[in-house]
Amino acid sequence: MTARPVACLLFALSLSACSAEAGFPEPPVNPAPRVGWTQELVVESPVRPVLRVEMIAAYNIANAECLEREMFTGAPTSPSSKEVPLSVDALPDGRFLATVFEDLLLPSDLYGEGECRWVLAGVYSIVDDGVVRFQHSGAATTRSPERTQQVVSYTAFERSRFTSPAPSGGSSQAEDRPLFSVTSSLDRDQPIGPVMPDDDFTSQFPLERYVWLRSVGRPAD
């Protein structure tokens, strides 16, 4: 086994991944993926109009024994995850949609240590309103034939952090620098259908005081 350095970055909230460095082999892409999710992002009560949305799928290697390891410590030295940008459609009603596939990355022997198998860890989104870059993590879980649930993820951002009082009691003005601050998040399952707000979350983070980023992951038809 050959020891190689690897740089790691921390995803927002619970998603962790290591970015693949130049020189490491890329996993083969499934030309006809079939197991899909529809990921929907909604910005509730934004401070300013949304200008741009990015959505990124995170995949992790499920079997760590396929990774290269440092000779003396045994620590993995090859990337164990990968980020894949998604194509995002902006709808007239303010929602943003993307399709993510669980089976996008095919199993393969990447590092000469046996076949690596990939799993979809989740989807995270970056929302830019020209002043603030919000970041939101959305969950995704493996679909089974019996699954009738959809995964709902919330992130709340304190509105007062994104505006500042104007002089002489005028209207509030946007801050002149980017600002990012996660207040809280909640993942939960519910039956497929209209999304009902979570009472515990909405009572703790009311819309008049917070901006919500809410994502809904549904198994694709």
Short mmCIF file of C-alpha atoms in Angstrom, two decimals:
data_model
loop_
_atom_site.label_atom_id
_atom_site.label_comp_id
_atom_site.label_asym_id
_atom_site.label_seq_id
_atom_site.Cartn_x
_atom_site.Cartn_y
_atom_site.Cartn_z
CA MET A 1 0.00 0.00 0.00
CA THR A 2 1.23 3.47 -0.86
CA ALA A 3 0.79 6.28 1.65
CA ARG A 4 -0.68 9.48 0.18
CA PRO A 5 -1.88 12.68 1.87
CA VAL A 6 -5.55 13.59 1.73
CA ALA A 7 -7.31 16.88 2.58
CA CYS A 8 -10.65 16.67 4.39
CA LEU A 9 -13.39 19.24 4.82
CA LEU A 10 -16.41 19.26 7.11
CA PHE A 11 -19.83 19.41 5.49
CA ALA A 12 -22.53 21.58 7.06
CA LEU A 13 -24.02 19.88 10.11
CA SER A 14 -23.86 16.07 9.98
CA LEU A 15 -22.41 15.47 6.51
CA SER A 16 -18.65 14.81 6.43
CA ALA A 17 -16.55 14.16 3.38
CA CYS A 18 -13.02 14.19 2.05
CA SER A 19 -12.45 15.96 -1.22
CA ALA A 20 -10.72 13.89 -3.86
CA GLU A 21 -7.29 15.26 -4.71
CA ALA A 22 -5.64 15.33 -8.10
CA GLY A 23 -4.02 12.02 -8.86
CA PHE A 24 -6.62 9.82 -7.21
CA PRO A 25 -8.81 7.73 -9.51
CA GLU A 26 -12.36 8.88 -10.10
CA PRO A 27 -15.18 6.37 -9.51
CA PRO A 28 -16.99 5.27 -12.68
CA VAL A 29 -20.36 6.96 -13.25
CA ASN A 30 -23.45 4.88 -13.90
CA PRO A 31 -24.65 5.80 -17.42
CA ALA A 32 -28.22 4.78 -16.58
CA PRO A 33 -28.93 5.31 -12.85
CA ARG A 34 -32.37 4.18 -11.71
CA VAL A 35 -32.75 4.76 -7.96
CA GLY A 36 -33.59 8.45 -7.79
CA TRP A 37 -34.70 11.06 -5.27
CA THR A 38 -36.45 14.34 -5.96
CA GLN A 39 -34.86 16.97 -3.71
CA GLU A 40 -36.90 20.14 -3.17
CA LEU A 41 -35.57 23.26 -1.46
CA VAL A 42 -37.82 26.04 -0.14
CA VAL A 43 -36.65 29.33 1.41
CA GLU A 44 -39.31 30.44 3.88
CA SER A 45 -39.70 34.19 4.45
CA PRO A 46 -36.35 35.27 2.92
CA VAL A 47 -34.77 38.58 3.93
CA ARG A 48 -34.00 39.37 0.28
CA PRO A 49 -34.77 37.65 -3.04
CA VAL A 50 -32.74 34.52 -3.70
CA LEU A 51 -30.21 35.09 -6.50
CA ARG A 52 -28.54 31.71 -6.81
CA VAL A 53 -28.93 28.17 -5.47
CA GLU A 54 -26.43 25.31 -5.61
CA MET A 55 -27.28 21.74 -4.61
CA ILE A 56 -24.58 19.13 -4.10
CA ALA A 57 -24.91 15.38 -3.48
CA ALA A 58 -22.45 13.74 -1.08
CA TYR A 59 -21.47 10.10 -1.53
CA ASN A 60 -19.45 8.03 0.96
CA ILE A 61 -17.59 4.76 0.54
CA ALA A 62 -19.48 2.18 2.61
CA ASN A 63 -16.65 -0.36 3.03
CA ALA A 64 -13.53 1.27 4.44
CA GLU A 65 -11.42 -1.86 3.86
CA CYS A 66 -11.08 -0.86 0.19
CA LEU A 67 -9.12 2.31 1.08
CA GLU A 68 -5.36 2.71 1.02
CA ARG A 69 -3.83 2.96 4.48
CA GLU A 70 -0.74 4.45 6.05
CA MET A 71 1.81 1.69 6.62
CA PHE A 72 2.46 2.27 10.33
CA THR A 73 -0.78 3.71 11.75
CA GLY A 74 -3.27 2.03 9.42
CA ALA A 75 -5.09 5.34 8.90
CA PRO A 76 -6.89 5.70 5.52
CA THR A 77 -4.93 7.87 3.09
CA SER A 78 -7.25 7.85 0.07
CA PRO A 79 -10.50 9.80 -0.37
CA SER A 80 -13.53 8.07 1.12
CA SER A 81 -16.20 10.40 -0.28
CA LYS A 82 -17.11 12.50 -3.26
CA GLU A 83 -19.25 15.58 -3.96
CA VAL A 84 -21.32 15.78 -7.15
CA PRO A 85 -22.99 19.08 -8.20
CA LEU A 86 -26.65 18.72 -9.16
CA SER A 87 -28.63 20.49 -11.85
CA VAL A 88 -31.13 22.81 -10.14
CA ASP A 89 -34.44 23.97 -11.63
CA ALA A 90 -36.00 27.17 -10.24
CA LEU A 91 -39.81 27.03 -10.26
CA PRO A 92 -42.10 30.09 -10.53
CA ASP A 93 -43.50 29.46 -7.03
CA GLY A 94 -40.06 29.90 -5.45
CA ARG A 95 -39.12 26.25 -5.02
CA PHE A 96 -35.88 24.74 -6.28
CA LEU A 97 -35.77 21.15 -7.53
CA ALA A 98 -32.96 18.69 -8.26
CA THR A 99 -32.78 14.96 -8.94
CA VAL A 100 -30.19 12.90 -7.08
CA PHE A 101 -29.44 9.22 -7.71
CA GLU A 102 -28.38 6.70 -5.09
CA ASP A 103 -26.74 4.50 -7.72
CA LEU A 104 -24.84 7.24 -9.59
CA LEU A 105 -21.36 5.97 -8.66
CA LEU A 106 -20.56 2.38 -9.60
CA PRO A 107 -18.58 -0.05 -7.41
CA SER A 108 -14.96 -0.35 -8.52
CA ASP A 109 -11.46 -1.18 -7.29
CA LEU A 110 -10.13 2.36 -6.98
CA TYR A 111 -7.03 1.84 -4.86
CA GLY A 112 -5.99 -1.77 -5.49
CA GLU A 113 -7.46 -2.90 -2.16
CA GLY A 114 -10.71 -4.39 -3.41
CA GLU A 115 -14.00 -3.05 -4.72
CA CYS A 116 -15.29 0.20 -3.15
CA ARG A 117 -19.07 0.57 -2.78
CA TRP A 118 -20.73 4.00 -2.67
CA VAL A 119 -23.75 5.18 -0.68
CA LEU A 120 -25.63 8.45 -0.91
CA ALA A 121 -24.98 10.35 2.32
CA GLY A 122 -27.25 13.32 1.61
CA VAL A 123 -27.65 16.60 -0.21
CA TYR A 124 -26.59 20.06 0.90
CA SER A 125 -27.57 23.38 -0.59
CA ILE A 126 -25.99 26.84 -0.79
CA VAL A 127 -28.34 29.81 -1.18
CA ASP A 128 -27.01 33.26 -2.12
CA ASP A 129 -29.11 36.43 -1.82
CA GLY A 130 -26.32 38.80 -2.78
CA VAL A 131 -25.34 39.53 0.82
CA VAL A 132 -25.61 36.25 2.72
CA ARG A 133 -24.62 32.73 1.71
CA PHE A 134 -26.91 30.34 3.57
CA GLN A 135 -26.00 26.67 3.80
CA HIS A 136 -28.46 23.86 4.46
CA SER A 137 -28.07 20.11 4.88
CA GLY A 138 -30.74 17.75 3.60
CA ALA A 139 -30.96 14.07 4.46
CA ALA A 140 -31.52 11.17 2.09
CA THR A 141 -32.06 7.56 3.09
CA THR A 142 -31.91 4.33 1.11
CA ARG A 143 -35.20 3.55 -0.54
CA SER A 144 -36.85 0.16 -0.12
CA PRO A 145 -39.97 -1.19 -1.87
CA GLU A 146 -41.89 -0.75 1.39
CA ARG A 147 -40.77 2.81 2.01
CA THR A 148 -43.63 5.32 2.09
CA GLN A 149 -41.85 8.12 3.95
CA GLN A 150 -40.20 11.34 2.81
CA VAL A 151 -37.34 13.03 4.63
CA VAL A 152 -37.86 16.64 5.71
CA SER A 153 -34.92 18.77 6.85
CA TYR A 154 -35.06 22.27 8.34
CA THR A 155 -32.36 24.84 9.04
CA ALA A 156 -33.14 28.17 10.74
CA PHE A 157 -31.16 31.40 10.46
CA GLU A 158 -31.73 34.37 12.77
CA ARG A 159 -33.10 37.29 10.73
CA SER A 160 -31.56 39.94 12.96
CA ARG A 161 -28.09 38.73 11.96
CA PHE A 162 -28.71 39.70 8.34
CA THR A 163 -30.04 43.24 8.79
CA SER A 164 -28.88 46.23 10.82
CA PRO A 165 -30.89 49.24 12.03
CA ALA A 166 -30.67 52.29 9.78
CA PRO A 167 -29.55 55.62 11.27
CA SER A 168 -32.24 57.96 12.66
CA GLY A 169 -34.80 55.24 13.00
CA GLY A 170 -35.16 54.59 9.26
CA SER A 171 -35.82 51.23 7.67
CA SER A 172 -33.33 48.43 8.25
CA GLN A 173 -30.45 47.99 5.84
CA ALA A 174 -28.64 44.86 4.66
CA GLU A 175 -25.22 44.27 6.10
CA ASP A 176 -22.39 44.92 3.67
CA ARG A 177 -20.56 41.63 4.23
CA PRO A 178 -21.41 37.93 3.73
CA LEU A 179 -22.60 36.23 6.88
CA PHE A 180 -23.28 32.58 7.60
CA SER A 181 -24.65 31.19 10.85
CA VAL A 182 -26.54 27.94 11.39
CA THR A 183 -28.97 28.25 14.27
CA SER A 184 -30.51 24.81 14.35
CA SER A 185 -31.68 21.96 12.18
CA LEU A 186 -34.11 19.05 12.37
CA ASP A 187 -34.55 15.96 10.22
CA ARG A 188 -37.73 13.90 10.31
CA ASP A 189 -39.72 11.42 8.26
CA GLN A 190 -43.35 11.79 7.27
CA PRO A 191 -45.71 10.09 4.82
CA ILE A 192 -45.34 11.09 1.18
CA GLY A 193 -47.57 14.07 0.42
CA PRO A 194 -47.95 17.72 1.44
CA VAL A 195 -45.31 18.81 3.95
CA MET A 196 -46.71 19.89 7.30
CA PRO A 197 -44.56 22.25 9.43
CA ASP A 198 -43.09 20.66 12.52
CA ASP A 199 -44.75 22.22 15.58
CA ASP A 200 -41.70 21.93 17.83
CA PHE A 201 -39.48 23.55 15.24
CA THR A 202 -41.86 26.36 14.27
CA SER A 203 -42.55 27.29 17.89
CA GLN A 204 -38.82 27.51 18.59
CA PHE A 205 -38.00 29.34 15.34
CA PRO A 206 -41.03 31.43 14.30
CA LEU A 207 -40.93 32.86 10.79
CA GLU A 208 -41.20 36.47 11.94
CA ARG A 209 -37.82 36.07 13.65
CA TYR A 210 -36.07 33.49 11.47
CA VAL A 211 -35.44 32.52 7.87
CA TRP A 212 -36.05 28.83 7.25
CA LEU A 213 -34.41 26.69 4.63
CA ARG A 214 -36.45 23.54 4.23
CA SER A 215 -35.69 20.59 1.99
CA VAL A 216 -37.89 17.62 1.18
CA GLY A 217 -36.44 14.41 -0.22
CA ARG A 218 -38.92 12.10 -1.93
CA PRO A 219 -38.25 8.82 -3.75
CA ALA A 220 -38.65 9.59 -7.44
CA ASP A 221 -41.52 7.96 -9.29
#
